[in-house]
Amino acid sequence: MTGSTAILASMAAHLLAAGGIAMPRIDYTAILPELILLGGMLVLVLVSSLSPRPLPTEAYATATVGIGIASLVASLVLWRDVSDHGPFTAVARAVNVDGFGVLFLVLVSCILVVAPLLAAGHLRREGVGGCEYYVLALISGSGAMFMATANDLVLIFLALEILSIPLYILAGFDHLRESSGEAAMKYFVLGAFSSAIFVYGIALTYGATGSTNLAQIAAFLARNVVTSDGVLLGGLALLLVGFAFKVAAVPFHMWTPDVYQGSPTPATGFMASMAKAGGFAALLRVFVTTFPTLRGTWQPAIWVIAVLTLVLGAVVALVQSDVKRMLAYSSINHAGFVLLGLQAATARGVAGSVFYLFTYSFLVLGSFAVVSAVGGKGDERHGLERYRGLGRRQPALAVTFAVLLLAQAGAPFTTGFFAKFYVVEAAVSAHSYALAAVAMGTAAVAAFFYLRLVFLMFSDVGRTIPTHEGAATGGTPTDTLEMPSAGGVATLVAAPVAALVEVAEPDPAIVAVSPWVAAGLVLCVATTLVFGVWPQPLVDFAHQATLII
Amino acid sequence: MTASAFGPILTAGITGGQQAFPFLTALVLVPAGAAVLVMLLPRSATWAIRAAGMAATLAVLGIAAAVLDQFQAGFGGYQMVSEHPWIAPLGISWTLGVDGISLFLVLMSAVLFPVALAGATARENPKSFTAWVLFLEAACLGSFLSIDVLLFFLFFEATLVPVYFLIAGWGHERRGYAATKFFLYTFAASAFMLVGIVSLVFIHQGQTGVTTFDIRELASTHLSGTADIVLFLSFTAAFAVKAPVFPFHTWSPDAYGESPAAGSVLLAGVMAKLGTYGIIRFDLGLFPHAVVVLAPLLLTLGVVGIIYGGIVAAVQHDLKRLVAYSSLAHLGFIVVGLFALTGESLSGAVLQMVNHGIYTAALFLLIAMIYRRRGTFAIPKLKGLQSSAPVLAAVFTVVMLASIGVPGLNGFVGEFLILSGTFLTHRWWAVAATGGVVVAAAYFLWAYQRVFHGKAEPVTGEAPFAEMTWREALVLAPLVVLIVALGVYPQPVLERITPSVDALVLHVEQAAHPRIPLAGQPVSGTLAARTSTAYSSSVTLQLGTGGERVPATRATGRETKGART
């Protein structure tokens, strides 16, 4: 990271030569959600170091959810402000509060509400208590938020590091397990490498355009025709590489399967949703608003990357026998779908990408939470065979996973369908017919490996299990999907959670699901199904994703 | 019945406006709601689950009967349209409507679902089973009733999930393979249809400035030659796999064969019709020019399907697979009828969709009864069933004869209309297809002979083959009644189908006409014949009574020829 130091030093020298550093006026309301996350993080650290005895992990999870809700409220207030009074820039034009950025603030807040719930069970089971997991998640979230609203390449870089460094640590959080440390190391080395490339891209762009401010770069490019554009294009290419690494687009995806497989499972889900949200937010903003004049140059590149990402993700996932690795490749395929919106480079495309990220975040968080539960103590039993008969042993958990998987496959009346529909629509409206067709083709391929898992879970629900197996599964079939027949609305809400909860039994086939995880899963499934049948609010919301310069 | 009544109905024509009671929405929501209800019932309450399932499907049948009652015969456009904005920013709306083409498919589905539940419900885990069947009913009815193309697509795709779970959960030995193959084939084919739908909508938006998925609006889109063909192919791929049309059928023998009985009944009876219904509703409605250009190709595939399905059926050792291949042949007939593009053949095709649903469902139910007694579908292992179960054999005979297309039973009417309509425009295809009827007679009678005739060889420790129970008879009774009734007196059905079909034929002619003649083809003469047939046949059918229907149609053919010469 010497590159970053150099560029900051040079900028400082520049400013000093111009007569001292003028501190900009800081509009704290514009960065309130970020401040809430960071402030909350500090409170967590303080509480944990001052409390006489260690608090249970659920206490920290609850606190994190509270912080997430607070930042969600702050984000929604900002959103209201933007939709009433229009977008604005703050903090010396380095922060850009527009519909697009605010949507990502909301998304990151939502992730921070759901993710702690889903992680709590895992952390208790593995005996890694303490506030660190949540603190790192909050820091990472603030980085993603800064990335989404940053209006300056330098700020984007700083935010990228704030987002990434906690993720490196989260990858290695399960320090007792060797593969976790290996994942962290891989992620860190490759991540640092890509950050360096990204910084070099910033430097070249600065050299070509004379600014790191996105608006000024765009204005410069609009006014001037760069005749010898080698430096500019080089900078653009390096920026793209840096982003592509973060969002795991092919051919910069090499780290993904290993890191996803090695990381503690809830951290994988968090990483997949948070890094993609932050990475795509900045990628979309930089390419669509800053370099629209070079669209003819970067669109074909994105086209190629999108096709590679879509195809490789879907095809390689087919041959995986480890569920975490399979989901890692499927997340690569999903990244390809989000790239469809970028390739279209239209308002519709941006809205489509935002919509996709929204729905995908819940799906991937929930999916990895189920995988974490099924993986059992030690977090290592992730083979496909582990899922055989889950539909009989724990119907509620299996149904949850099936909904999340089918939604990822794009089944109708789930958010997954509308996400795919939205980006494909954007691609077609931008006349990228071939790309849309390729994307849908890979969706069909991807359906295969989701279905394989679903089949393993449910293949024996219509069968009488032979007695020797019946003995092995003890008190099964557990009738946990049943709802109490009497009861009002409260029961309707509580019953699915109750149905999912499973205390650890002596029987090894039954996996424990803590009430926290169950609550998180119910949230994920509810958003998937409710917005799948009634997507209007989410579509309206994504429509607000307007970018300004 | 005058020409004015046919009108440019595809693009306009809502009668009655918003209905007081939203019958069509209820048709979709009742089974869906019942499915959710069943999921909430405790698993041990088997009786309540079965009762809820039957009650819901019978309620749907009741609503469907009310729709039939409200339906105005003689009007070709959509009726009882219920229109609600759903996802306004994307132009997607909840628009349901029924016309002569979909009316009887809806009714047929409404009959088959309670029959399937009553006749072939699962012993294991009836809760999930019933819920999936109800979801499937909602999705199927939604597909038949949607006027909004995207809504149709959603329902069309939504049918896959329940069927997947029905096969995977309750199927036979190779259920995993069959279920996955079924899902992937159909899912992959319809993936491209989504791109096609979106492309069409944007082309329409470019021309009119309106973003809509309403088929009545989209039908007026002007498409360039290439776009027309490509879009037609993207839609047809989905429908051809679903139907299935040769050579996209390879999933179907596996899926039909490995399904539980109810799954086969619903797959062959209802879901196969989604494919052919899609062709008539969307291919003919949206891409008439491409349909005219590519009709010979599809006709050929249809005819190949008839012959191939027949020959392969003849050599099957498995009764279920035999019916699966015979289904392929029968769907070939329907495809031929659809792409012959005469009023007569199209009416026949629509009628045949209904007929095929009824007798194939009955066949699969009968085979399931044999399986329940003997535990096998293998023809060589069955012998001489007639002597111990004469009633079952008799019912099997009636259903089989309907399937072969013997006059007086329902299979004949549809097949005859298709063949006579096709003969007018595509003579040699009709001749080849007629061969398929002979093959059908051969393989069915041969199979019947092997299974029912001869002397049963008693296997030690096996109970003698039991006669049909009252319960089983009760399940089959409505189907047998329909087989006979539709065979003897199809008039009330045809007079409701014909106006819609004629409007469609007119729509195809009008849209296709300006671009014809194509190089080196004497198309105009054919066109005249088509149009006149569309009119005269419908007029004849209107006037004729049930018993005289067949000679009347023959007269139509002569009239048309006379008119031309």
Tab-separated table of C-alpha atoms in Angstrom, chain A residues 38-385:
chain	number	residue	atom	x	y	z
A	38	LEU	CA	-18.877	3.678	13.729
A	39	GLY	CA	-20.252	5.169	16.953
A	40	GLY	CA	-22.146	1.998	17.713
A	41	MET	CA	-19.021	0.030	17.033
A	42	LEU	CA	-17.103	2.126	19.574
A	43	VAL	CA	-19.844	1.629	22.156
A	44	LEU	CA	-19.677	-2.132	21.618
A	45	VAL	CA	-15.928	-2.137	22.111
A	46	LEU	CA	-16.234	-0.016	25.247
A	47	VAL	CA	-18.983	-2.122	26.752
A	48	SER	CA	-17.137	-5.337	26.087
A	49	SER	CA	-13.909	-4.065	27.652
A	50	LEU	CA	-15.629	-2.490	30.653
A	51	SER	CA	-18.070	-5.235	31.500
A	52	PRO	CA	-16.889	-7.317	34.456
A	53	ARG	CA	-17.627	-10.650	32.842
A	54	PRO	CA	-17.989	-11.566	29.180
A	55	LEU	CA	-21.441	-10.900	27.768
A	56	PRO	CA	-23.122	-13.608	25.719
A	57	THR	CA	-22.746	-13.319	21.974
A	58	GLU	CA	-26.515	-12.821	21.651
A	59	ALA	CA	-26.252	-9.569	23.600
A	60	TYR	CA	-23.798	-8.188	21.079
A	61	ALA	CA	-25.922	-9.493	18.233
A	62	THR	CA	-28.946	-7.686	19.609
A	63	ALA	CA	-26.943	-4.509	20.040
A	64	THR	CA	-25.683	-4.772	16.457
A	65	VAL	CA	-29.210	-5.282	15.193
A	66	GLY	CA	-30.185	-2.158	17.127
A	67	ILE	CA	-27.344	-0.216	15.555
A	68	GLY	CA	-28.373	-1.545	12.152
A	69	ILE	CA	-31.965	-0.431	12.712
A	70	ALA	CA	-30.765	3.006	13.829
A	71	SER	CA	-28.697	3.423	10.689
A	72	LEU	CA	-31.626	2.108	8.654
A	73	VAL	CA	-33.815	4.837	10.113
A	74	ALA	CA	-31.149	7.448	9.450
A	75	SER	CA	-30.803	6.171	5.875
A	76	LEU	CA	-34.547	6.319	5.334
A	77	VAL	CA	-34.599	9.890	6.661
A	78	LEU	CA	-31.864	10.743	4.181
A	79	TRP	CA	-33.836	8.979	1.475
A	80	ARG	CA	-36.904	11.056	2.275
A	81	ASP	CA	-34.726	14.159	2.188
A	82	VAL	CA	-33.263	13.240	-1.195
A	83	SER	CA	-36.614	12.417	-2.740
A	84	ASP	CA	-38.136	15.651	-1.399
A	85	HIS	CA	-35.314	18.118	-1.941
A	86	GLY	CA	-33.132	16.403	-4.467
A	87	PRO	CA	-29.627	15.028	-4.198
A	88	PHE	CA	-26.730	16.997	-2.795
A	89	THR	CA	-23.027	16.738	-2.201
A	90	ALA	CA	-21.318	17.294	1.124
A	91	VAL	CA	-17.922	17.411	2.791
A	92	ALA	CA	-16.150	19.340	0.073
A	93	ARG	CA	-17.982	17.453	-2.658
A	94	ALA	CA	-16.403	14.196	-1.592
A	95	VAL	CA	-19.673	12.653	-0.473
A	96	ASN	CA	-22.547	12.402	-2.859
A	97	VAL	CA	-25.966	11.907	-1.311
A	98	ASP	CA	-28.199	10.861	-4.203
A	99	GLY	CA	-30.936	8.308	-4.639
A	100	PHE	CA	-28.449	5.665	-5.704
A	101	GLY	CA	-26.155	6.162	-2.738
A	102	VAL	CA	-28.988	6.298	-0.236
A	103	LEU	CA	-30.410	3.051	-1.542
A	104	PHE	CA	-27.129	1.394	-0.776
A	105	LEU	CA	-27.144	2.939	2.695
A	106	VAL	CA	-30.499	1.252	3.190
A	107	LEU	CA	-29.213	-2.030	1.774
A	108	VAL	CA	-26.128	-2.057	3.984
A	109	SER	CA	-28.266	-1.260	7.013
A	110	CYS	CA	-30.589	-4.139	6.148
A	111	ILE	CA	-27.638	-6.506	5.841
A	112	LEU	CA	-26.446	-5.350	9.246
A	113	VAL	CA	-29.875	-6.041	10.729
A	114	VAL	CA	-30.052	-9.597	9.378
A	115	ALA	CA	-26.414	-10.741	9.455
A	116	PRO	CA	-25.833	-10.554	13.257
A	117	LEU	CA	-28.917	-12.679	13.869
A	118	LEU	CA	-27.628	-15.316	11.495
A	119	ALA	CA	-24.110	-15.264	12.927
A	120	ALA	CA	-25.073	-15.543	16.594
A	121	GLY	CA	-25.831	-19.258	16.516
A	122	HIS	CA	-22.598	-20.087	14.773
A	123	LEU	CA	-20.458	-18.024	17.138
A	124	ARG	CA	-21.998	-19.634	20.202
A	125	ARG	CA	-21.617	-23.115	18.768
A	126	GLU	CA	-17.984	-22.589	17.861
A	127	GLY	CA	-17.258	-20.924	21.186
A	128	VAL	CA	-15.925	-17.711	19.706
A	129	GLY	CA	-17.807	-15.151	21.761
A	130	GLY	CA	-16.970	-11.527	22.285
A	131	CYS	CA	-17.848	-8.418	20.401
A	132	GLU	CA	-15.158	-8.662	17.740
A	133	TYR	CA	-17.245	-10.293	15.030
A	134	TYR	CA	-19.911	-7.617	15.267
A	135	VAL	CA	-17.423	-4.781	15.559
A	136	LEU	CA	-15.694	-5.914	12.392
A	137	ALA	CA	-19.029	-6.268	10.630
A	138	LEU	CA	-19.977	-2.725	11.584
A	139	ILE	CA	-16.673	-1.294	10.378
A	140	SER	CA	-16.995	-3.189	7.143
A	141	GLY	CA	-20.545	-1.895	6.744
A	142	SER	CA	-19.434	1.689	7.203
A	143	GLY	CA	-16.842	1.108	4.501
A	144	ALA	CA	-19.506	-0.166	2.117
A	145	MET	CA	-21.615	2.903	2.905
A	146	PHE	CA	-18.750	5.276	2.205
A	147	MET	CA	-18.090	3.442	-1.038
A	148	ALA	CA	-21.656	3.896	-2.138
A	149	THR	CA	-21.725	7.629	-1.464
A	150	ALA	CA	-18.113	8.497	-2.280
A	151	ASN	CA	-17.677	11.112	-4.948
A	152	ASP	CA	-13.921	10.980	-5.063
A	153	LEU	CA	-11.629	8.195	-6.177
A	154	VAL	CA	-9.420	8.634	-3.120
A	155	LEU	CA	-12.395	8.320	-0.806
A	156	ILE	CA	-13.517	5.270	-2.749
A	157	PHE	CA	-10.122	3.740	-2.190
A	158	LEU	CA	-10.189	4.498	1.535
A	159	ALA	CA	-13.704	3.113	1.792
A	160	LEU	CA	-12.647	0.021	-0.115
A	161	GLU	CA	-9.955	-0.621	2.457
A	162	ILE	CA	-12.320	0.059	5.359
A	163	LEU	CA	-14.679	-2.463	3.773
A	164	SER	CA	-12.020	-5.061	3.015
A	165	ILE	CA	-9.689	-5.193	5.983
A	166	PRO	CA	-12.418	-6.284	8.450
A	167	LEU	CA	-13.472	-8.880	5.888
A	168	TYR	CA	-9.943	-10.302	5.783
A	169	ILE	CA	-10.086	-10.674	9.551
A	170	LEU	CA	-13.595	-12.160	9.458
A	171	ALA	CA	-12.376	-14.745	6.958
A	172	GLY	CA	-9.826	-15.879	9.513
A	173	PHE	CA	-12.104	-15.456	12.475
A	174	ASP	CA	-12.359	-19.143	13.195
A	175	HIS	CA	-8.734	-19.220	14.281
A	176	LEU	CA	-8.888	-22.779	15.539
A	177	ARG	CA	-9.557	-24.087	12.060
A	178	GLU	CA	-6.655	-24.180	9.658
A	179	SER	CA	-8.651	-23.575	6.511
A	180	SER	CA	-10.036	-20.376	7.986
A	181	GLY	CA	-6.560	-18.970	8.438
A	182	GLU	CA	-5.640	-20.049	4.949
A	183	ALA	CA	-8.710	-18.312	3.559
A	184	ALA	CA	-7.857	-15.133	5.390
A	185	MET	CA	-4.290	-15.214	4.116
A	186	LYS	CA	-5.360	-15.788	0.523
A	187	TYR	CA	-7.982	-13.119	0.675
A	188	PHE	CA	-5.601	-10.655	2.249
A	189	VAL	CA	-2.695	-11.176	-0.132
A	190	LEU	CA	-4.813	-11.096	-3.253
A	191	GLY	CA	-6.938	-8.276	-1.873
A	192	ALA	CA	-3.920	-6.157	-1.090
A	193	PHE	CA	-2.603	-6.848	-4.555
A	194	SER	CA	-5.831	-5.732	-6.165
A	195	SER	CA	-5.931	-2.650	-3.952
A	196	ALA	CA	-2.508	-1.715	-5.214
A	197	ILE	CA	-3.721	-2.105	-8.780
A	198	PHE	CA	-6.723	0.009	-7.952
A	199	VAL	CA	-4.559	2.779	-6.520
A	200	TYR	CA	-2.405	2.715	-9.600
A	201	GLY	CA	-5.569	3.102	-11.631
A	202	ILE	CA	-6.476	6.147	-9.571
A	203	ALA	CA	-3.022	7.591	-10.153
A	204	LEU	CA	-3.207	7.121	-13.905
A	205	THR	CA	-6.710	8.583	-14.033
A	206	TYR	CA	-5.538	11.544	-12.004
A	207	GLY	CA	-2.618	11.955	-14.342
A	208	ALA	CA	-4.858	11.951	-17.380
A	209	THR	CA	-7.638	14.155	-16.096
A	210	GLY	CA	-6.074	16.261	-13.357
A	211	SER	CA	-8.546	15.335	-10.669
A	212	THR	CA	-9.705	12.526	-8.446
A	213	ASN	CA	-13.145	14.024	-7.932
A	214	LEU	CA	-15.658	12.058	-9.969
A	215	ALA	CA	-17.621	15.137	-11.004
A	216	GLN	CA	-14.507	16.975	-12.101
A	217	ILE	CA	-13.251	13.972	-14.039
A	218	ALA	CA	-16.587	13.695	-15.811
A	219	ALA	CA	-16.609	17.428	-16.524
A	220	PHE	CA	-13.058	17.274	-17.836
A	221	LEU	CA	-13.887	14.401	-20.147
A	222	ALA	CA	-17.020	16.127	-21.347
A	223	ARG	CA	-15.108	19.288	-22.250
A	224	ASN	CA	-11.976	17.749	-23.663
A	225	VAL	CA	-11.230	15.094	-26.177
A	226	VAL	CA	-8.242	13.145	-24.960
A	227	THR	CA	-6.295	12.445	-28.108
A	228	SER	CA	-3.541	10.250	-26.694
A	229	ASP	CA	-5.676	8.373	-24.237
A	230	GLY	CA	-3.309	5.567	-23.273
A	231	VAL	CA	-2.904	6.768	-19.715
A	232	LEU	CA	-6.611	7.366	-19.251
A	233	LEU	CA	-7.587	3.989	-20.655
A	234	GLY	CA	-4.889	2.331	-18.621
A	235	GLY	CA	-6.274	3.959	-15.503
A	236	LEU	CA	-9.775	2.916	-16.423
A	237	ALA	CA	-8.691	-0.669	-17.000
A	238	LEU	CA	-6.871	-0.845	-13.672
A	239	LEU	CA	-9.876	0.593	-11.839
A	240	LEU	CA	-12.012	-2.066	-13.461
A	241	VAL	CA	-9.610	-4.785	-12.352
A	242	GLY	CA	-9.726	-3.532	-8.774
A	243	PHE	CA	-13.513	-3.512	-8.727
A	244	ALA	CA	-13.814	-6.817	-10.544
A	245	PHE	CA	-11.687	-8.404	-7.849
A	246	LYS	CA	-13.954	-7.101	-5.101
A	247	VAL	CA	-17.156	-8.301	-6.753
A	248	ALA	CA	-15.588	-11.598	-7.859
A	249	ALA	CA	-15.999	-11.185	-11.596
A	250	VAL	CA	-14.168	-13.579	-13.900
A	251	PRO	CA	-11.172	-13.612	-14.502
A	252	PHE	CA	-10.516	-11.951	-11.146
A	253	HIS	CA	-12.505	-14.499	-9.163
A	254	MET	CA	-9.723	-16.938	-8.298
A	255	TRP	CA	-9.863	-16.191	-4.599
A	256	THR	CA	-13.615	-16.675	-4.279
A	257	PRO	CA	-14.063	-20.454	-3.969
A	258	ASP	CA	-11.199	-20.937	-1.537
A	259	VAL	CA	-12.081	-17.960	0.603
A	260	TYR	CA	-15.794	-18.726	0.648
A	261	GLN	CA	-15.096	-22.322	1.539
A	262	GLY	CA	-12.543	-21.605	4.232
A	263	SER	CA	-14.197	-18.694	6.002
A	264	PRO	CA	-16.584	-19.271	8.884
A	265	THR	CA	-19.891	-19.829	7.114
A	266	PRO	CA	-21.834	-16.805	8.405
A	267	ALA	CA	-18.821	-14.656	7.567
A	268	THR	CA	-18.980	-16.034	4.029
A	269	GLY	CA	-22.573	-14.926	3.703
A	270	PHE	CA	-21.738	-11.538	5.126
A	271	MET	CA	-18.736	-11.201	2.839
A	272	ALA	CA	-20.720	-12.208	-0.217
A	273	SER	CA	-23.441	-9.656	0.424
A	274	MET	CA	-21.372	-6.789	1.820
A	275	ALA	CA	-18.395	-6.896	-0.543
A	276	LYS	CA	-20.705	-7.189	-3.536
A	277	ALA	CA	-22.903	-4.328	-2.338
A	278	GLY	CA	-19.975	-1.993	-1.738
A	279	GLY	CA	-18.015	-3.068	-4.778
A	280	PHE	CA	-20.912	-2.811	-7.199
A	281	ALA	CA	-22.065	0.514	-5.722
A	282	ALA	CA	-18.749	2.146	-6.500
A	283	LEU	CA	-18.304	0.276	-9.779
A	284	LEU	CA	-21.664	1.453	-11.062
A	285	ARG	CA	-21.128	5.012	-9.927
A	286	VAL	CA	-17.624	5.362	-11.353
A	287	PHE	CA	-18.352	3.798	-14.711
A	288	VAL	CA	-21.847	5.047	-15.389
A	289	THR	CA	-21.494	8.643	-14.160
A	290	THR	CA	-17.811	9.396	-14.433
A	291	PHE	CA	-16.855	7.767	-17.683
A	292	PRO	CA	-20.040	7.899	-19.747
A	293	THR	CA	-18.043	9.501	-22.552
A	294	LEU	CA	-15.868	6.407	-22.754
A	295	ARG	CA	-18.860	4.111	-22.796
A	296	GLY	CA	-17.970	2.774	-26.193
A	297	THR	CA	-14.656	1.623	-24.756
A	298	TRP	CA	-15.673	-0.008	-21.517
A	299	GLN	CA	-19.005	-1.497	-22.508
A	300	PRO	CA	-17.437	-4.229	-24.669
A	301	ALA	CA	-15.014	-5.022	-21.857
A	302	ILE	CA	-17.888	-5.369	-19.405
A	303	TRP	CA	-19.724	-7.474	-21.964
A	304	VAL	CA	-16.844	-9.928	-22.113
A	305	ILE	CA	-16.409	-9.989	-18.337
A	306	ALA	CA	-20.140	-10.490	-17.848
A	307	VAL	CA	-20.278	-13.438	-20.242
A	308	LEU	CA	-17.242	-15.069	-18.660
A	309	THR	CA	-18.595	-14.495	-15.171
A	310	LEU	CA	-22.015	-15.871	-16.006
A	311	VAL	CA	-20.793	-18.952	-17.804
A	312	LEU	CA	-17.883	-19.903	-15.586
A	313	GLY	CA	-19.871	-19.397	-12.393
A	314	ALA	CA	-22.717	-21.605	-13.548
A	315	VAL	CA	-20.680	-24.306	-15.238
A	316	VAL	CA	-18.028	-24.809	-12.571
A	317	ALA	CA	-20.648	-24.877	-9.831
A	318	LEU	CA	-22.115	-27.953	-11.505
A	319	VAL	CA	-19.204	-30.167	-10.538
A	320	GLN	CA	-18.807	-29.048	-6.933
A	321	SER	CA	-19.531	-31.528	-4.197
A	322	ASP	CA	-19.017	-29.059	-1.362
A	323	VAL	CA	-22.039	-26.867	-0.815
A	324	LYS	CA	-20.046	-23.830	0.241
A	325	ARG	CA	-17.903	-24.046	-2.867
A	326	MET	CA	-20.993	-24.539	-4.980
A	327	LEU	CA	-22.568	-21.437	-3.528
A	328	ALA	CA	-19.293	-19.586	-4.089
A	329	TYR	CA	-19.460	-20.316	-7.795
A	330	SER	CA	-23.146	-19.533	-7.858
A	331	SER	CA	-22.324	-16.150	-6.331
A	332	ILE	CA	-19.956	-15.607	-9.264
A	333	ASN	CA	-22.860	-16.353	-11.584
A	334	HIS	CA	-24.978	-13.830	-9.703
A	335	ALA	CA	-22.247	-11.223	-10.086
A	336	GLY	CA	-22.559	-11.761	-13.823
A	337	PHE	CA	-26.249	-10.928	-13.641
A	338	VAL	CA	-25.520	-7.703	-11.791
A	339	LEU	CA	-23.006	-6.841	-14.510
A	340	LEU	CA	-25.852	-6.992	-17.024
A	341	GLY	CA	-27.211	-3.802	-15.527
A	342	LEU	CA	-23.825	-2.106	-15.715
A	343	GLN	CA	-23.311	-3.196	-19.293
A	344	ALA	CA	-26.623	-1.602	-20.231
A	345	ALA	CA	-25.303	1.642	-18.699
A	346	THR	CA	-28.785	3.131	-18.495
A	347	ALA	CA	-30.946	4.307	-15.612
A	348	ARG	CA	-32.932	1.114	-16.035
A	349	GLY	CA	-29.780	-0.932	-15.877
A	350	VAL	CA	-28.598	0.743	-12.699
A	351	ALA	CA	-32.014	0.221	-11.116
A	352	GLY	CA	-31.908	-3.420	-12.187
A	353	SER	CA	-28.492	-3.955	-10.655
A	354	VAL	CA	-29.582	-2.326	-7.408
A	355	PHE	CA	-32.700	-4.478	-7.323
A	356	TYR	CA	-30.635	-7.576	-7.948
A	357	LEU	CA	-28.197	-6.743	-5.163
A	358	PHE	CA	-31.074	-6.101	-2.777
A	359	THR	CA	-32.704	-9.452	-3.367
A	360	TYR	CA	-29.434	-11.355	-3.655
A	361	SER	CA	-28.148	-10.091	-0.297
A	362	PHE	CA	-31.026	-11.674	1.573
A	363	LEU	CA	-30.815	-14.890	-0.405
A	364	VAL	CA	-27.110	-15.354	0.115
A	365	LEU	CA	-27.193	-14.415	3.804
A	366	GLY	CA	-29.984	-16.895	4.440
A	367	SER	CA	-28.438	-19.649	2.349
A	368	PHE	CA	-25.109	-19.502	4.144
A	369	ALA	CA	-26.890	-19.399	7.494
A	370	VAL	CA	-28.608	-22.683	6.647
A	371	VAL	CA	-25.310	-24.124	5.465
A	372	SER	CA	-23.753	-23.001	8.737
A	373	ALA	CA	-26.450	-24.746	10.739
A	374	VAL	CA	-26.244	-27.952	8.719
A	375	GLY	CA	-22.444	-27.892	8.860
A	376	GLY	CA	-22.656	-28.688	12.553
A	377	LYS	CA	-20.047	-28.088	15.193
A	378	GLY	CA	-16.661	-27.514	13.666
A	379	ASP	CA	-18.299	-25.976	10.597
A	380	GLU	CA	-16.923	-28.582	8.264
A	381	ARG	CA	-19.633	-30.994	7.175
A	382	HIS	CA	-20.637	-29.297	3.957
A	383	GLY	CA	-20.783	-32.248	1.579
A	384	LEU	CA	-23.863	-32.678	-0.589
A	385	GLU	CA	-24.666	-35.977	1.123
